[in-house]
Tab-separated table of C-alpha atoms and ligand atoms in Angstrom:
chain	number	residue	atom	x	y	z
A	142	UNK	CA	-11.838	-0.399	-5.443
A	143	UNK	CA	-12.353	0.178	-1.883
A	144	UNK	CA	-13.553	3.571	-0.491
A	145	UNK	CA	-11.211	6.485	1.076
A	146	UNK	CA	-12.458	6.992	4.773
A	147	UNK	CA	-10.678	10.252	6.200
A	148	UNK	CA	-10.273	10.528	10.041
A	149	UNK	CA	-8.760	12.476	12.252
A	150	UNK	CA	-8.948	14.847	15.036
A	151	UNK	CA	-10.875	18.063	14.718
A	152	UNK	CA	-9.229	20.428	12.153
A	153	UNK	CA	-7.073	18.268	10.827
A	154	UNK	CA	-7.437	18.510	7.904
A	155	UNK	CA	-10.228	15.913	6.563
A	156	UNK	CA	-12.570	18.286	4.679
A	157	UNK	CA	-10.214	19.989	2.926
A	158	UNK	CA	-7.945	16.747	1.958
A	159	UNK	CA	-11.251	15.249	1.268
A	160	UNK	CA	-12.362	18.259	-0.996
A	161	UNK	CA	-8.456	17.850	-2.705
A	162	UNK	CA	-9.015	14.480	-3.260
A	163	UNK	CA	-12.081	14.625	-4.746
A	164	UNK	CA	-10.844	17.153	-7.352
A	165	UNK	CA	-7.609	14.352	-8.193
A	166	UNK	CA	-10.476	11.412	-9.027
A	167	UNK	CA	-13.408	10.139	-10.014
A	168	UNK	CA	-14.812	9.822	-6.462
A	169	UNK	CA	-17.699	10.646	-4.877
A	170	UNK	CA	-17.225	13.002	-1.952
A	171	UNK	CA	-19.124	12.305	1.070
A	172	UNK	CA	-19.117	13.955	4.529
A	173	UNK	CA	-20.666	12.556	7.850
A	174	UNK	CA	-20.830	15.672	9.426
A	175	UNK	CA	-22.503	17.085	6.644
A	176	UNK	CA	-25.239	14.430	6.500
A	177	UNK	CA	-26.449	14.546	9.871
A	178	UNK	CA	-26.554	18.349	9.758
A	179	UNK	CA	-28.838	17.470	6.398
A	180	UNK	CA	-31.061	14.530	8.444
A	181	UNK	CA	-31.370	16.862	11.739
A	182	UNK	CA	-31.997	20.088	9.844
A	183	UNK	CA	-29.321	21.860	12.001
A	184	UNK	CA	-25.537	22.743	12.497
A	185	UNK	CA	-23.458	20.638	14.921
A	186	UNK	CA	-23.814	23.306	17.307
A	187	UNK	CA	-27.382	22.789	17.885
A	188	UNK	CA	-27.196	19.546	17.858
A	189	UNK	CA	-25.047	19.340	20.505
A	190	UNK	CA	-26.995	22.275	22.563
A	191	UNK	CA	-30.377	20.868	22.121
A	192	UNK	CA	-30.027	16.983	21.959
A	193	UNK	CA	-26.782	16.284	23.664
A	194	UNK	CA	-23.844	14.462	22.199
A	195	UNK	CA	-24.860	11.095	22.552
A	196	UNK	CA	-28.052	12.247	20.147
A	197	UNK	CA	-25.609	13.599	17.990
A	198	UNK	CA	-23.567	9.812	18.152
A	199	UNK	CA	-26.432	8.101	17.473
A	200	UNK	CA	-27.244	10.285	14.423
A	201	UNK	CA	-23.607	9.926	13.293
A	202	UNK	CA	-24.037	6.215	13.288
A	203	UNK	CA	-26.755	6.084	11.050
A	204	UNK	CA	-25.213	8.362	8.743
A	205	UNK	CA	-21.944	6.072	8.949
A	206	UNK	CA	-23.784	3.032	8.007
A	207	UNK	CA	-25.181	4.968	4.930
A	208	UNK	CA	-22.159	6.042	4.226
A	209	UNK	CA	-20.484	2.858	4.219
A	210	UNK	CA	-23.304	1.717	1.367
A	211	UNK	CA	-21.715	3.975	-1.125
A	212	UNK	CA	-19.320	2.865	-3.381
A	213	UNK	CA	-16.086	4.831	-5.048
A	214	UNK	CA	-16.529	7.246	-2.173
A	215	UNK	CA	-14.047	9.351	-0.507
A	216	UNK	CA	-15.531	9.717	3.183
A	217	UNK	CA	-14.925	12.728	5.450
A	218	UNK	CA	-15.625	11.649	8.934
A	219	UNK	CA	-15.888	13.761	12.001
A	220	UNK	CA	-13.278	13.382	14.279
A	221	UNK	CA	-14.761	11.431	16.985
A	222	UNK	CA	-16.083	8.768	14.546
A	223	UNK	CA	-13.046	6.314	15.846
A	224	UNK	CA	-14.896	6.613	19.654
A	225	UNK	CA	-17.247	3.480	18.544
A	226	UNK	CA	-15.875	0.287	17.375
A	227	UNK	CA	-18.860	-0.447	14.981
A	228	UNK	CA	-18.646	2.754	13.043
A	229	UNK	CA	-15.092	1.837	12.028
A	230	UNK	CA	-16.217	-2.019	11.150
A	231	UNK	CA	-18.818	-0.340	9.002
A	232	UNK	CA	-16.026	2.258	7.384
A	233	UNK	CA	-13.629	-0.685	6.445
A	234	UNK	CA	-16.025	-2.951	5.575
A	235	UNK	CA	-16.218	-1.148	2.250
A	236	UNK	CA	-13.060	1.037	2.742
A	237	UNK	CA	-9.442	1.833	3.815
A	238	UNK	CA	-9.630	3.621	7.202
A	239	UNK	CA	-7.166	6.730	6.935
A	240	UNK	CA	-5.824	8.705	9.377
A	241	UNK	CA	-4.237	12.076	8.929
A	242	UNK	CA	-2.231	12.942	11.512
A	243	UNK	CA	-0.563	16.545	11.819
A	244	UNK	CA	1.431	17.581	15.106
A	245	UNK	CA	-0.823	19.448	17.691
A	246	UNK	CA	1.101	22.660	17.128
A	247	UNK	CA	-0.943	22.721	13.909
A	248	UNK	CA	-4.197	22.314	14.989
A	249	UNK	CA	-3.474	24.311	17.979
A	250	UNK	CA	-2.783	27.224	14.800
A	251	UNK	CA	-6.207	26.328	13.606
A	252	UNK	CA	-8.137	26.205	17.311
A	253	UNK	CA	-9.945	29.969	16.840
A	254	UNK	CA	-11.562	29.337	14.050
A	255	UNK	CA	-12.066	25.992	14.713
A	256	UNK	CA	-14.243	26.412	17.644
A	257	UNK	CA	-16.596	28.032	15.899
A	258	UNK	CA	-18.323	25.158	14.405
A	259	UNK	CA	-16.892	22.785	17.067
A	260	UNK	CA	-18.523	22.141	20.190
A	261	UNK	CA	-16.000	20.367	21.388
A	262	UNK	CA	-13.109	22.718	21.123
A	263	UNK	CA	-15.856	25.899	21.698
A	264	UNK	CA	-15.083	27.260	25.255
A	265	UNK	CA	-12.344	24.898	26.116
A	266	UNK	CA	-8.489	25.830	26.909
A	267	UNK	CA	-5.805	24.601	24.887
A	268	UNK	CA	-4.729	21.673	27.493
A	269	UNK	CA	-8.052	20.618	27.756
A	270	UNK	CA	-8.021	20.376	23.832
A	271	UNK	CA	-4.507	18.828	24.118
A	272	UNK	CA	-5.715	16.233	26.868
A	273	UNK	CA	-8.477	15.074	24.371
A	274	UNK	CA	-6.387	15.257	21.554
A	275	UNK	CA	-3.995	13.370	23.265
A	276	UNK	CA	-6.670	10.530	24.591
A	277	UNK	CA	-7.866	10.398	20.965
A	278	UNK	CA	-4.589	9.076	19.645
A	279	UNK	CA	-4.777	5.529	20.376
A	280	UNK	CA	-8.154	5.573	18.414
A	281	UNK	CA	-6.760	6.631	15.197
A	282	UNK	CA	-3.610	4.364	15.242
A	283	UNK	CA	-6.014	1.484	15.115
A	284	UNK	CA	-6.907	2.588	11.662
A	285	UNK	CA	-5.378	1.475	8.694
A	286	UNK	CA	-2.906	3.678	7.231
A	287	UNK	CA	-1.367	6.751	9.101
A	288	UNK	CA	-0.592	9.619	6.863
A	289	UNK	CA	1.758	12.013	8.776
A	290	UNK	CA	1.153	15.804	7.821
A	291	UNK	CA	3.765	18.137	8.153
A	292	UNK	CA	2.904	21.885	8.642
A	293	UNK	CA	3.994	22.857	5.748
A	294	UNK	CA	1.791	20.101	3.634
A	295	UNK	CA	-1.138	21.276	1.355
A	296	UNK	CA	-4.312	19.732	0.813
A	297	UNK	CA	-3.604	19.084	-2.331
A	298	UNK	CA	-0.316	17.462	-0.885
A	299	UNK	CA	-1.523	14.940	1.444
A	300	UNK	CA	-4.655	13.750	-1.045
A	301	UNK	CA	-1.784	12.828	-3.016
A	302	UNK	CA	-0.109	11.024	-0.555
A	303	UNK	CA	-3.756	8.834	-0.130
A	304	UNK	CA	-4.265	8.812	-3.911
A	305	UNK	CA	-1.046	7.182	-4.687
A	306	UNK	CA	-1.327	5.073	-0.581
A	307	UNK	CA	-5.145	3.675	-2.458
A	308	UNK	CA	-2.886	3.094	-5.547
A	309	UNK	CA	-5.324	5.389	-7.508
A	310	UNK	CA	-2.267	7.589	-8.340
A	311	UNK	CA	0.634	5.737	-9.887
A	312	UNK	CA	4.083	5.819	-7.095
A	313	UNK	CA	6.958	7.294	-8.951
B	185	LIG	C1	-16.212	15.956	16.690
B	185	LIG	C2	-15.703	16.411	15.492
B	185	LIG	C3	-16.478	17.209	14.551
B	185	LIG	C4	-17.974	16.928	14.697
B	185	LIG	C5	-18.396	17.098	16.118
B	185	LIG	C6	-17.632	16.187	17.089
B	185	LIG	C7	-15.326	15.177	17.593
B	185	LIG	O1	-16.061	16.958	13.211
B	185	LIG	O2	-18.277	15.636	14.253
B	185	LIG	O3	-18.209	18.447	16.455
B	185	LIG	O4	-15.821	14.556	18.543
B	185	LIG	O5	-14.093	15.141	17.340
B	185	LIG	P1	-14.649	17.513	12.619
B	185	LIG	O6	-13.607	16.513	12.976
B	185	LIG	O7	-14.910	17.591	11.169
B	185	LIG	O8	-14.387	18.823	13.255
């Protein structure tokens, strides 16, 4: 069986479908993010204020390629994982690229918290957000399998929707 790669744009969603997911199957759960933060011994944040982003790129590469390695994974990207070609060879070289895909009024609902963790979203207005949400689009339609959220979807919800889209969970 081929492994679940989750992408998206930032707070949509991927961590906790991933975490849902995870819960639903014998997969291993697996987040980029989380591994470079583990290999660099510090949050996103300071990655991005002490190295720069293309550091951080670089680091999410590597951790890509390892990812890729593992088998029966479900794999939480970051959301600008789609930015280089070769990370999403690597991803569907072993797995089914996913991409969930909720409206930007929802992750416009999510942006406070959000930027927290996010340098990317930390400081920025909501059209600047929109404008890179917006540029980010045609990135994610090149993956596999679009899963459209709907505001009202859980977690729980749309891991279904990718269980039963991986044909892990039977379609009624
Ligand atoms: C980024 C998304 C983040 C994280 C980094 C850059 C992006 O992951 O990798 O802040 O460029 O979209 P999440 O999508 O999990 O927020």
């Amino acid at each position: 069986m081929k492994n679940i790669v989750l992408t998206g744009f930032m707070a949509s969603g991927k961590t906790e479908v991933g975490k849902a997911a995870a819960k639903l199957c014998d997969y291993t759960l697996i987040d980029t993010d989380d591994m470079v933060i583990e290999t660099e011994n510090k949050d996103i944040n300071t990655i991005f204020a002490e190295n720069g982003e293309s550091y951080f790129r670089n680091a999410e590469t590597a951790a890509v390629k390892r990812a890729a390695k593992t088998e029966k994974a479900i794999i939480s990207t970051g959301g600008g994982v789609v930015l280089r070609r070769e990370n999403i060879e690597f991803l569907r070289s072993t797995g089914i690229v996913y991409y969930l895909a909720p409206d930007f009024d929802t992750i416009a609902s999510r942006i406070e918290k959000a930027a927290q963790t996010r340098p990317l979203m930390k400081g920025q207005s909501i059209d600047e957000i929109k404008r890179r949400f917006e540029d980010r689009i045609p990135f994610y339609e090149n993956c596999d399998v679009k899963i459209v959220i709907s505001p009202t979807d859980t977690p729980e919800d749309i891991a279904k929707k990718i269980l039963t889209e991986h044909g892990i969970i039977e379609r009624k």
